[in-house]
Amino acid sequence: MIRHWLLAFRPKTLTAALVPVLVASAFAHLEGFTLSGWLLFCILGSALCIQIATNLFNDAIDFKKGADKTRVGPTRVTQSGLIGEKTVFAVAGGFCLLALALGIPLVMQGGWPLMIVGLSSLFLAYGYTGGPFPLAYLGLGDLFVILYFGLLAVGVSFFIFTGLWLPLSFLLGLQVGLLSAVLIALNNLRDAPLDAKVGKKTWAVQFGDRFVQLEITLFIVLSYLIQIFWVYHYGRSWFLIYLVTLPLAVKIVRITFTFQERAELIGCLGKSAGLHMLMGLSFILGSLL
């Protein structure tokens, strides 16, 4: 049963929650601020809970809508019958409550802006695939990820640590969010034929494979350009560590353009998650060394 739940949590996607918080803490350190270990724990815990809840809601809701039939991606626990739909919904709700509890100290620290961001994040954990306006089914998933797992995740975390809304923190958030969106784009590219059948209007369904291939390429290229900006802005050559990931990035793009079967994109998801994580690690090292 534990193995089934770990499968439902989708561990490879959890970097999307961890990386923004960790790079925000490194950026706060770079700007000369002292970090609170308690606040860092609360932000990380809350972000992880929201990510897991989102994954669980997605698992159960896609099953209800038939979006996981004959899927070519990793096993989904509701569709495969490993865990019941009601149980998955209940546990997802439990993680939302835990995220809410961990968010209380953050609201006390940051005030009403944190309350708005926190409550909207909890709502969209369900609203990403559920509710009357499911973002993923309306073609808004990519933009949602850039906003909530990039711009806001980094900018708000930095604000909690420092009390400042710094424009550069949102540039860093954009860099993180673009690589998170690559994960979503690859997932949508893989599932496009089935998504079209169930009315899931992702960009891959609306605009076709070539659009998404170019989207993925653009987002990856922009992540490197922003990294080079950090080198010049702070005068720290350690930020260039990120360039060692270029072969991995090239491989992701090449597979995206040359795949023969959509199942080939499954391995590409792991590679893109690794690129996302390595970008965060390179920024952290560049900030500390």
PDB file of C-alpha atoms in Angstrom:
ATOM      1  CA  MET A   1       0.000   0.000   0.000  1.00  0.00           C
ATOM      2  CA  ILE A   2       2.864   2.414   0.783  1.00  0.00           C
ATOM      3  CA  ARG A   3       4.242   1.790  -2.690  1.00  0.00           C
ATOM      4  CA  HIS A   4       0.852   2.640  -4.179  1.00  0.00           C
ATOM      5  CA  TRP A   5       0.694   5.943  -2.317  1.00  0.00           C
ATOM      6  CA  LEU A   6       4.228   6.856  -3.347  1.00  0.00           C
ATOM      7  CA  LEU A   7       3.153   6.208  -6.928  1.00  0.00           C
ATOM      8  CA  ALA A   8       0.122   8.469  -6.398  1.00  0.00           C
ATOM      9  CA  PHE A   9       2.291  11.254  -4.945  1.00  0.00           C
ATOM     10  CA  ARG A  10       4.398  11.292  -8.157  1.00  0.00           C
ATOM     11  CA  PRO A  11       7.813  11.882  -6.512  1.00  0.00           C
ATOM     12  CA  LYS A  12       9.445  13.087  -9.742  1.00  0.00           C
ATOM     13  CA  THR A  13       7.109  16.094  -9.807  1.00  0.00           C
ATOM     14  CA  LEU A  14       7.886  17.199  -6.257  1.00  0.00           C
ATOM     15  CA  THR A  15      10.939  19.153  -7.380  1.00  0.00           C
ATOM     16  CA  ALA A  16       8.405  21.655  -8.749  1.00  0.00           C
ATOM     17  CA  ALA A  17       7.500  22.462  -5.129  1.00  0.00           C
ATOM     18  CA  LEU A  18      10.971  22.223  -3.589  1.00  0.00           C
ATOM     19  CA  VAL A  19      13.127  24.107  -6.085  1.00  0.00           C
ATOM     20  CA  PRO A  20      11.299  27.496  -5.937  1.00  0.00           C
ATOM     21  CA  VAL A  21      11.521  27.647  -2.142  1.00  0.00           C
ATOM     22  CA  LEU A  22      15.168  26.582  -2.013  1.00  0.00           C
ATOM     23  CA  VAL A  23      16.311  29.047  -4.681  1.00  0.00           C
ATOM     24  CA  ALA A  24      14.338  31.818  -2.967  1.00  0.00           C
ATOM     25  CA  SER A  25      16.159  31.065   0.291  1.00  0.00           C
ATOM     26  CA  ALA A  26      19.514  31.089  -1.552  1.00  0.00           C
ATOM     27  CA  PHE A  27      18.590  34.403  -3.187  1.00  0.00           C
ATOM     28  CA  ALA A  28      17.697  35.897   0.204  1.00  0.00           C
ATOM     29  CA  HIS A  29      21.106  34.782   1.485  1.00  0.00           C
ATOM     30  CA  LEU A  30      22.770  36.293  -1.597  1.00  0.00           C
ATOM     31  CA  GLU A  31      21.056  39.605  -0.846  1.00  0.00           C
ATOM     32  CA  GLY A  32      22.427  39.548   2.698  1.00  0.00           C
ATOM     33  CA  PHE A  33      19.431  38.370   4.740  1.00  0.00           C
ATOM     34  CA  THR A  34      19.470  35.878   7.596  1.00  0.00           C
ATOM     35  CA  LEU A  35      17.033  33.013   7.097  1.00  0.00           C
ATOM     36  CA  SER A  36      14.577  31.599   9.617  1.00  0.00           C
ATOM     37  CA  GLY A  37      14.758  27.816   9.730  1.00  0.00           C
ATOM     38  CA  TRP A  38      11.186  27.637  11.055  1.00  0.00           C
ATOM     39  CA  LEU A  39       9.792  29.699   8.168  1.00  0.00           C
ATOM     40  CA  LEU A  40      11.782  27.638   5.670  1.00  0.00           C
ATOM     41  CA  PHE A  41      10.304  24.450   7.141  1.00  0.00           C
ATOM     42  CA  CYS A  42       6.760  25.835   6.938  1.00  0.00           C
ATOM     43  CA  ILE A  43       7.149  27.028   3.339  1.00  0.00           C
ATOM     44  CA  LEU A  44       8.680  23.756   2.186  1.00  0.00           C
ATOM     45  CA  GLY A  45       6.083  21.687   4.017  1.00  0.00           C
ATOM     46  CA  SER A  46       3.165  23.724   2.728  1.00  0.00           C
ATOM     47  CA  ALA A  47       4.470  23.697  -0.858  1.00  0.00           C
ATOM     48  CA  LEU A  48       4.985  19.925  -0.795  1.00  0.00           C
ATOM     49  CA  CYS A  49       1.500  19.334   0.623  1.00  0.00           C
ATOM     50  CA  ILE A  50      -0.100  21.483  -2.077  1.00  0.00           C
ATOM     51  CA  GLN A  51       1.866  19.699  -4.802  1.00  0.00           C
ATOM     52  CA  ILE A  52       0.885  16.259  -3.496  1.00  0.00           C
ATOM     53  CA  ALA A  53      -2.762  17.320  -3.134  1.00  0.00           C
ATOM     54  CA  THR A  54      -2.726  18.613  -6.722  1.00  0.00           C
ATOM     55  CA  ASN A  55      -1.317  15.303  -7.967  1.00  0.00           C
ATOM     56  CA  LEU A  56      -3.946  13.310  -6.059  1.00  0.00           C
ATOM     57  CA  PHE A  57      -6.854  15.453  -7.238  1.00  0.00           C
ATOM     58  CA  ASN A  58      -5.494  15.178 -10.785  1.00  0.00           C
ATOM     59  CA  ASP A  59      -5.303  11.393 -10.480  1.00  0.00           C
ATOM     60  CA  ALA A  60      -8.913  11.038  -9.314  1.00  0.00           C
ATOM     61  CA  ILE A  61     -10.472  13.734 -11.520  1.00  0.00           C
ATOM     62  CA  ASP A  62      -8.790  12.569 -14.730  1.00  0.00           C
ATOM     63  CA  PHE A  63     -10.117   9.093 -13.932  1.00  0.00           C
ATOM     64  CA  LYS A  64     -13.663  10.456 -13.585  1.00  0.00           C
ATOM     65  CA  LYS A  65     -13.382  12.347 -16.865  1.00  0.00           C
ATOM     66  CA  GLY A  66     -11.853   9.429 -18.727  1.00  0.00           C
ATOM     67  CA  ALA A  67      -8.598  11.254 -19.439  1.00  0.00           C
ATOM     68  CA  ASP A  68      -6.488   8.318 -18.214  1.00  0.00           C
ATOM     69  CA  LYS A  69      -7.958   5.629 -20.467  1.00  0.00           C
ATOM     70  CA  THR A  70      -5.312   3.872 -22.587  1.00  0.00           C
ATOM     71  CA  ARG A  71      -2.714   6.342 -21.281  1.00  0.00           C
ATOM     72  CA  VAL A  72       0.909   5.913 -22.368  1.00  0.00           C
ATOM     73  CA  GLY A  73       2.370   7.555 -19.266  1.00  0.00           C
ATOM     74  CA  PRO A  74       3.123   6.233 -15.772  1.00  0.00           C
ATOM     75  CA  THR A  75       0.438   4.247 -13.930  1.00  0.00           C
ATOM     76  CA  ARG A  76      -2.317   6.245 -12.235  1.00  0.00           C
ATOM     77  CA  VAL A  77      -3.584   4.650  -9.052  1.00  0.00           C
ATOM     78  CA  THR A  78      -7.277   5.470  -9.467  1.00  0.00           C
ATOM     79  CA  GLN A  79      -7.491   4.372 -13.095  1.00  0.00           C
ATOM     80  CA  SER A  80      -5.603   1.144 -12.344  1.00  0.00           C
ATOM     81  CA  GLY A  81      -7.775   0.348  -9.312  1.00  0.00           C
ATOM     82  CA  LEU A  82      -4.853   0.363  -6.875  1.00  0.00           C
ATOM     83  CA  ILE A  83      -6.596   2.937  -4.632  1.00  0.00           C
ATOM     84  CA  GLY A  84     -10.266   3.905  -4.588  1.00  0.00           C
ATOM     85  CA  GLU A  85     -11.404   7.247  -5.968  1.00  0.00           C
ATOM     86  CA  LYS A  86     -13.016   8.394  -2.700  1.00  0.00           C
ATOM     87  CA  THR A  87      -9.885   7.498  -0.735  1.00  0.00           C
ATOM     88  CA  VAL A  88      -7.695   9.487  -3.121  1.00  0.00           C
ATOM     89  CA  PHE A  89     -10.006  12.513  -2.789  1.00  0.00           C
ATOM     90  CA  ALA A  90     -10.019  12.212   1.016  1.00  0.00           C
ATOM     91  CA  VAL A  91      -6.236  12.041   1.299  1.00  0.00           C
ATOM     92  CA  ALA A  92      -5.882  14.978  -1.099  1.00  0.00           C
ATOM     93  CA  GLY A  93      -8.194  16.971   1.186  1.00  0.00           C
ATOM     94  CA  GLY A  94      -6.059  15.944   4.163  1.00  0.00           C
ATOM     95  CA  PHE A  95      -2.938  17.325   2.509  1.00  0.00           C
ATOM     96  CA  CYS A  96      -4.795  20.586   1.825  1.00  0.00           C
ATOM     97  CA  LEU A  97      -5.635  20.867   5.528  1.00  0.00           C
ATOM     98  CA  LEU A  98      -2.019  20.179   6.457  1.00  0.00           C
ATOM     99  CA  ALA A  99      -0.865  22.851   4.000  1.00  0.00           C
ATOM    100  CA  LEU A 100      -3.360  25.249   5.566  1.00  0.00           C
ATOM    101  CA  ALA A 101      -1.994  24.548   9.062  1.00  0.00           C
ATOM    102  CA  LEU A 102       1.599  25.070   7.918  1.00  0.00           C
ATOM    103  CA  GLY A 103       0.531  28.277   6.197  1.00  0.00           C
ATOM    104  CA  ILE A 104      -0.732  29.944   9.387  1.00  0.00           C
ATOM    105  CA  PRO A 105       2.767  31.031  10.570  1.00  0.00           C
ATOM    106  CA  LEU A 106       3.465  32.291   7.050  1.00  0.00           C
ATOM    107  CA  VAL A 107       0.341  34.478   7.030  1.00  0.00           C
ATOM    108  CA  MET A 108       1.286  35.785  10.477  1.00  0.00           C
ATOM    109  CA  GLN A 109       4.692  36.692   9.041  1.00  0.00           C
ATOM    110  CA  GLY A 110       3.609  38.123   5.687  1.00  0.00           C
ATOM    111  CA  GLY A 111       0.070  39.394   6.257  1.00  0.00           C
ATOM    112  CA  TRP A 112      -2.912  39.422   3.885  1.00  0.00           C
ATOM    113  CA  PRO A 113      -0.911  38.995   0.611  1.00  0.00           C
ATOM    114  CA  LEU A 114       0.174  35.582   1.894  1.00  0.00           C
ATOM    115  CA  MET A 115      -3.411  34.699   2.766  1.00  0.00           C
ATOM    116  CA  ILE A 116      -4.567  35.460  -0.794  1.00  0.00           C
ATOM    117  CA  VAL A 117      -1.750  33.478  -2.409  1.00  0.00           C
ATOM    118  CA  GLY A 118      -2.134  30.586   0.028  1.00  0.00           C
ATOM    119  CA  LEU A 119      -5.917  30.227  -0.289  1.00  0.00           C
ATOM    120  CA  SER A 120      -5.822  30.549  -4.073  1.00  0.00           C
ATOM    121  CA  SER A 121      -3.095  27.879  -4.195  1.00  0.00           C
ATOM    122  CA  LEU A 122      -5.252  25.530  -2.135  1.00  0.00           C
ATOM    123  CA  PHE A 123      -8.274  26.186  -4.335  1.00  0.00           C
ATOM    124  CA  LEU A 124      -6.290  25.604  -7.516  1.00  0.00           C
ATOM    125  CA  ALA A 125      -4.880  22.334  -6.197  1.00  0.00           C
ATOM    126  CA  TYR A 126      -8.389  21.096  -7.000  1.00  0.00           C
ATOM    127  CA  GLY A 127      -9.218  23.649  -9.687  1.00  0.00           C
ATOM    128  CA  TYR A 128      -6.270  22.645 -11.848  1.00  0.00           C
ATOM    129  CA  THR A 129      -8.304  19.715 -13.173  1.00  0.00           C
ATOM    130  CA  GLY A 130     -11.618  20.007 -11.270  1.00  0.00           C
ATOM    131  CA  GLY A 131     -14.435  22.450 -10.686  1.00  0.00           C
ATOM    132  CA  PRO A 132     -16.382  24.493 -13.258  1.00  0.00           C
ATOM    133  CA  PHE A 133     -13.243  26.049 -14.797  1.00  0.00           C
ATOM    134  CA  PRO A 134     -10.502  23.358 -14.727  1.00  0.00           C
ATOM    135  CA  LEU A 135      -7.327  25.119 -15.836  1.00  0.00           C
ATOM    136  CA  ALA A 136      -5.693  22.065 -17.383  1.00  0.00           C
ATOM    137  CA  TYR A 137      -8.791  21.393 -19.509  1.00  0.00           C
ATOM    138  CA  LEU A 138      -8.999  25.011 -20.675  1.00  0.00           C
ATOM    139  CA  GLY A 139      -5.433  25.255 -21.952  1.00  0.00           C
ATOM    140  CA  LEU A 140      -4.227  27.339 -18.997  1.00  0.00           C
ATOM    141  CA  GLY A 141      -2.017  24.724 -17.345  1.00  0.00           C
ATOM    142  CA  ASP A 142       1.281  26.035 -18.718  1.00  0.00           C
ATOM    143  CA  LEU A 143       0.573  29.618 -17.623  1.00  0.00           C
ATOM    144  CA  PHE A 144      -0.665  28.425 -14.224  1.00  0.00           C
ATOM    145  CA  VAL A 145       2.579  26.556 -13.612  1.00  0.00           C
ATOM    146  CA  ILE A 146       4.745  29.528 -14.598  1.00  0.00           C
ATOM    147  CA  LEU A 147       2.743  31.779 -12.284  1.00  0.00           C
ATOM    148  CA  TYR A 148       2.249  29.566  -9.228  1.00  0.00           C
ATOM    149  CA  PHE A 149       5.294  27.287  -9.394  1.00  0.00           C
ATOM    150  CA  GLY A 150       7.582  30.056 -10.569  1.00  0.00           C
ATOM    151  CA  LEU A 151       6.816  33.751 -10.184  1.00  0.00           C
ATOM    152  CA  LEU A 152       4.700  33.538  -7.029  1.00  0.00           C
ATOM    153  CA  ALA A 153       6.483  30.573  -5.440  1.00  0.00           C
ATOM    154  CA  VAL A 154       9.847  32.332  -5.559  1.00  0.00           C
ATOM    155  CA  GLY A 155       8.671  35.934  -5.144  1.00  0.00           C
ATOM    156  CA  VAL A 156       6.407  35.159  -2.182  1.00  0.00           C
ATOM    157  CA  SER A 157       8.989  32.908  -0.506  1.00  0.00           C
ATOM    158  CA  PHE A 158      11.568  35.687  -0.840  1.00  0.00           C
ATOM    159  CA  PHE A 159       9.065  38.148   0.643  1.00  0.00           C
ATOM    160  CA  ILE A 160       8.470  35.876   3.640  1.00  0.00           C
ATOM    161  CA  PHE A 161      12.209  35.687   4.308  1.00  0.00           C
ATOM    162  CA  THR A 162      12.961  39.380   3.754  1.00  0.00           C
ATOM    163  CA  GLY A 163       9.764  41.452   3.876  1.00  0.00           C
ATOM    164  CA  LEU A 164      10.622  42.816   0.419  1.00  0.00           C
ATOM    165  CA  TRP A 165       9.003  42.521  -3.000  1.00  0.00           C
ATOM    166  CA  LEU A 166      12.147  42.542  -5.133  1.00  0.00           C
ATOM    167  CA  PRO A 167      11.743  42.544  -8.952  1.00  0.00           C
ATOM    168  CA  LEU A 168      14.755  40.264  -9.390  1.00  0.00           C
ATOM    169  CA  SER A 169      13.072  37.614  -7.243  1.00  0.00           C
ATOM    170  CA  PHE A 170      10.319  37.440  -9.856  1.00  0.00           C
ATOM    171  CA  LEU A 171      12.899  37.114 -12.643  1.00  0.00           C
ATOM    172  CA  LEU A 172      14.304  34.152 -10.738  1.00  0.00           C
ATOM    173  CA  GLY A 173      10.753  32.888 -10.361  1.00  0.00           C
ATOM    174  CA  LEU A 174      10.251  33.154 -14.116  1.00  0.00           C
ATOM    175  CA  GLN A 175      13.369  31.072 -14.708  1.00  0.00           C
ATOM    176  CA  VAL A 176      12.141  28.364 -12.326  1.00  0.00           C
ATOM    177  CA  GLY A 177       8.593  28.511 -13.682  1.00  0.00           C
ATOM    178  CA  LEU A 178       9.672  28.116 -17.305  1.00  0.00           C
ATOM    179  CA  LEU A 179      11.390  24.828 -16.497  1.00  0.00           C
ATOM    180  CA  SER A 180       8.354  23.651 -14.523  1.00  0.00           C
ATOM    181  CA  ALA A 181       6.227  24.446 -17.569  1.00  0.00           C
ATOM    182  CA  VAL A 182       8.519  22.255 -19.688  1.00  0.00           C
ATOM    183  CA  LEU A 183       7.364  19.317 -17.568  1.00  0.00           C
ATOM    184  CA  ILE A 184       3.714  20.152 -18.232  1.00  0.00           C
ATOM    185  CA  ALA A 185       4.339  20.715 -21.938  1.00  0.00           C
ATOM    186  CA  LEU A 186       6.070  17.338 -22.301  1.00  0.00           C
ATOM    187  CA  ASN A 187       3.248  15.644 -20.425  1.00  0.00           C
ATOM    188  CA  ASN A 188       0.662  17.290 -22.679  1.00  0.00           C
ATOM    189  CA  LEU A 189       2.615  16.445 -25.820  1.00  0.00           C
ATOM    190  CA  ARG A 190       2.676  12.797 -24.764  1.00  0.00           C
ATOM    191  CA  ASP A 191      -1.058  12.692 -23.980  1.00  0.00           C
ATOM    192  CA  ALA A 192      -2.351  14.882 -26.826  1.00  0.00           C
ATOM    193  CA  PRO A 193      -4.315  12.202 -28.759  1.00  0.00           C
ATOM    194  CA  LEU A 194      -6.249  11.024 -25.694  1.00  0.00           C
ATOM    195  CA  ASP A 195      -6.683  14.563 -24.341  1.00  0.00           C
ATOM    196  CA  ALA A 196      -8.304  15.570 -27.633  1.00  0.00           C
ATOM    197  CA  LYS A 197     -10.852  12.768 -27.270  1.00  0.00           C
ATOM    198  CA  VAL A 198     -11.932  13.834 -23.766  1.00  0.00           C
ATOM    199  CA  GLY A 199     -12.026  17.582 -24.483  1.00  0.00           C
ATOM    200  CA  LYS A 200      -8.853  18.499 -22.610  1.00  0.00           C
ATOM    201  CA  LYS A 201      -7.785  21.581 -24.567  1.00  0.00           C
ATOM    202  CA  THR A 202      -4.080  21.694 -23.791  1.00  0.00           C
ATOM    203  CA  TRP A 203      -1.790  23.712 -26.039  1.00  0.00           C
ATOM    204  CA  ALA A 204      -0.706  20.441 -27.649  1.00  0.00           C
ATOM    205  CA  VAL A 205      -4.327  19.761 -28.598  1.00  0.00           C
ATOM    206  CA  GLN A 206      -5.133  23.327 -29.669  1.00  0.00           C
ATOM    207  CA  PHE A 207      -1.965  24.240 -31.554  1.00  0.00           C
ATOM    208  CA  GLY A 208      -0.309  20.925 -32.418  1.00  0.00           C
ATOM    209  CA  ASP A 209       2.977  19.157 -31.758  1.00  0.00           C
ATOM    210  CA  ARG A 210       5.240  21.683 -33.460  1.00  0.00           C
ATOM    211  CA  PHE A 211       3.945  24.535 -31.298  1.00  0.00           C
ATOM    212  CA  VAL A 212       4.722  22.606 -28.109  1.00  0.00           C
ATOM    213  CA  GLN A 213       8.135  21.518 -29.431  1.00  0.00           C
ATOM    214  CA  LEU A 214       9.011  25.172 -30.013  1.00  0.00           C
ATOM    215  CA  GLU A 215       7.531  26.127 -26.632  1.00  0.00           C
ATOM    216  CA  ILE A 216       9.756  23.621 -24.852  1.00  0.00           C
ATOM    217  CA  THR A 217      12.824  24.800 -26.772  1.00  0.00           C
ATOM    218  CA  LEU A 218      12.091  28.478 -26.062  1.00  0.00           C
ATOM    219  CA  PHE A 219      11.520  27.926 -22.345  1.00  0.00           C
ATOM    220  CA  ILE A 220      14.770  25.981 -21.972  1.00  0.00           C
ATOM    221  CA  VAL A 221      16.775  28.584 -23.920  1.00  0.00           C
ATOM    222  CA  LEU A 222      15.325  31.402 -21.811  1.00  0.00           C
ATOM    223  CA  SER A 223      16.370  29.577 -18.621  1.00  0.00           C
ATOM    224  CA  TYR A 224      20.004  29.679 -19.800  1.00  0.00           C
ATOM    225  CA  LEU A 225      19.802  33.327 -20.839  1.00  0.00           C
ATOM    226  CA  ILE A 226      18.488  34.288 -17.394  1.00  0.00           C
ATOM    227  CA  GLN A 227      21.293  32.255 -15.788  1.00  0.00           C
ATOM    228  CA  ILE A 228      23.859  34.224 -17.795  1.00  0.00           C
ATOM    229  CA  PHE A 229      22.214  37.413 -16.523  1.00  0.00           C
ATOM    230  CA  TRP A 230      22.951  36.298 -12.945  1.00  0.00           C
ATOM    231  CA  VAL A 231      26.631  35.876 -13.862  1.00  0.00           C
ATOM    232  CA  TYR A 232      26.898  39.448 -15.138  1.00  0.00           C
ATOM    233  CA  HIS A 233      24.645  41.026 -12.504  1.00  0.00           C
ATOM    234  CA  TYR A 234      26.413  39.518  -9.488  1.00  0.00           C
ATOM    235  CA  GLY A 235      29.825  38.917 -11.052  1.00  0.00           C
ATOM    236  CA  ARG A 236      29.853  35.313  -9.887  1.00  0.00           C
ATOM    237  CA  SER A 237      31.259  32.767 -12.319  1.00  0.00           C
ATOM    238  CA  TRP A 238      29.912  29.946 -10.136  1.00  0.00           C
ATOM    239  CA  PHE A 239      26.518  30.553 -11.720  1.00  0.00           C
ATOM    240  CA  LEU A 240      28.023  29.138 -14.924  1.00  0.00           C
ATOM    241  CA  ILE A 241      27.813  25.677 -13.346  1.00  0.00           C
ATOM    242  CA  TYR A 242      24.389  25.467 -14.959  1.00  0.00           C
ATOM    243  CA  LEU A 243      26.051  25.255 -18.380  1.00  0.00           C
ATOM    244  CA  VAL A 244      27.176  21.688 -17.630  1.00  0.00           C
ATOM    245  CA  THR A 245      23.515  20.708 -18.099  1.00  0.00           C
ATOM    246  CA  LEU A 246      23.549  21.777 -21.771  1.00  0.00           C
ATOM    247  CA  PRO A 247      23.962  18.200 -23.088  1.00  0.00           C
ATOM    248  CA  LEU A 248      20.904  17.167 -21.054  1.00  0.00           C
ATOM    249  CA  ALA A 249      18.899  20.115 -22.383  1.00  0.00           C
ATOM    250  CA  VAL A 250      19.924  19.331 -25.969  1.00  0.00           C
ATOM    251  CA  LYS A 251      18.864  15.710 -25.484  1.00  0.00           C
ATOM    252  CA  ILE A 252      15.435  16.768 -24.193  1.00  0.00           C
ATOM    253  CA  VAL A 253      14.872  19.043 -27.164  1.00  0.00           C
ATOM    254  CA  ARG A 254      16.136  16.428 -29.641  1.00  0.00           C
ATOM    255  CA  ILE A 255      13.788  13.732 -28.283  1.00  0.00           C
ATOM    256  CA  THR A 256      10.916  16.219 -28.350  1.00  0.00           C
ATOM    257  CA  PHE A 257      11.419  16.810 -32.078  1.00  0.00           C
ATOM    258  CA  THR A 258      12.362  13.285 -33.178  1.00  0.00           C
ATOM    259  CA  PHE A 259      10.165  10.877 -31.189  1.00  0.00           C
ATOM    260  CA  GLN A 260       8.389   8.207 -33.202  1.00  0.00           C
ATOM    261  CA  GLU A 261       6.105   6.927 -30.443  1.00  0.00           C
ATOM    262  CA  ARG A 262       4.709   9.170 -27.721  1.00  0.00           C
ATOM    263  CA  ALA A 263       5.792   6.650 -25.106  1.00  0.00           C
ATOM    264  CA  GLU A 264       9.368   7.816 -25.798  1.00  0.00           C
ATOM    265  CA  LEU A 265       8.485  11.061 -24.003  1.00  0.00           C
ATOM    266  CA  ILE A 266       8.019   9.259 -20.672  1.00  0.00           C
ATOM    267  CA  GLY A 267      11.782   9.150 -20.077  1.00  0.00           C
ATOM    268  CA  CYS A 268      12.030  12.753 -21.220  1.00  0.00           C
ATOM    269  CA  LEU A 269       9.888  13.819 -18.261  1.00  0.00           C
ATOM    270  CA  GLY A 270      12.488  12.469 -15.838  1.00  0.00           C
ATOM    271  CA  LYS A 271      15.226  14.276 -17.736  1.00  0.00           C
ATOM    272  CA  SER A 272      13.343  17.577 -17.631  1.00  0.00           C
ATOM    273  CA  ALA A 273      12.702  17.173 -13.895  1.00  0.00           C
ATOM    274  CA  GLY A 274      16.442  16.655 -13.524  1.00  0.00           C
ATOM    275  CA  LEU A 275      17.155  19.804 -15.534  1.00  0.00           C
ATOM    276  CA  HIS A 276      14.754  21.758 -13.321  1.00  0.00           C
ATOM    277  CA  MET A 277      16.463  20.454 -10.179  1.00  0.00           C
ATOM    278  CA  LEU A 278      19.982  21.080 -11.518  1.00  0.00           C
ATOM    279  CA  MET A 279      19.070  24.647 -12.438  1.00  0.00           C
ATOM    280  CA  GLY A 280      18.008  25.206  -8.835  1.00  0.00           C
ATOM    281  CA  LEU A 281      21.147  23.554  -7.503  1.00  0.00           C
ATOM    282  CA  SER A 282      23.386  25.641  -9.761  1.00  0.00           C
ATOM    283  CA  PHE A 283      21.732  28.847  -8.527  1.00  0.00           C
ATOM    284  CA  ILE A 284      22.088  27.749  -4.906  1.00  0.00           C
ATOM    285  CA  LEU A 285      25.770  26.938  -5.381  1.00  0.00           C
ATOM    286  CA  GLY A 286      26.343  30.194  -7.251  1.00  0.00           C
ATOM    287  CA  SER A 287      24.757  32.082  -4.351  1.00  0.00           C
ATOM    288  CA  LEU A 288      26.748  30.361  -1.635  1.00  0.00           C
ATOM    289  CA  LEU A 289      30.212  29.899  -3.144  1.00  0.00           C
TER     290      LEU A 289
END
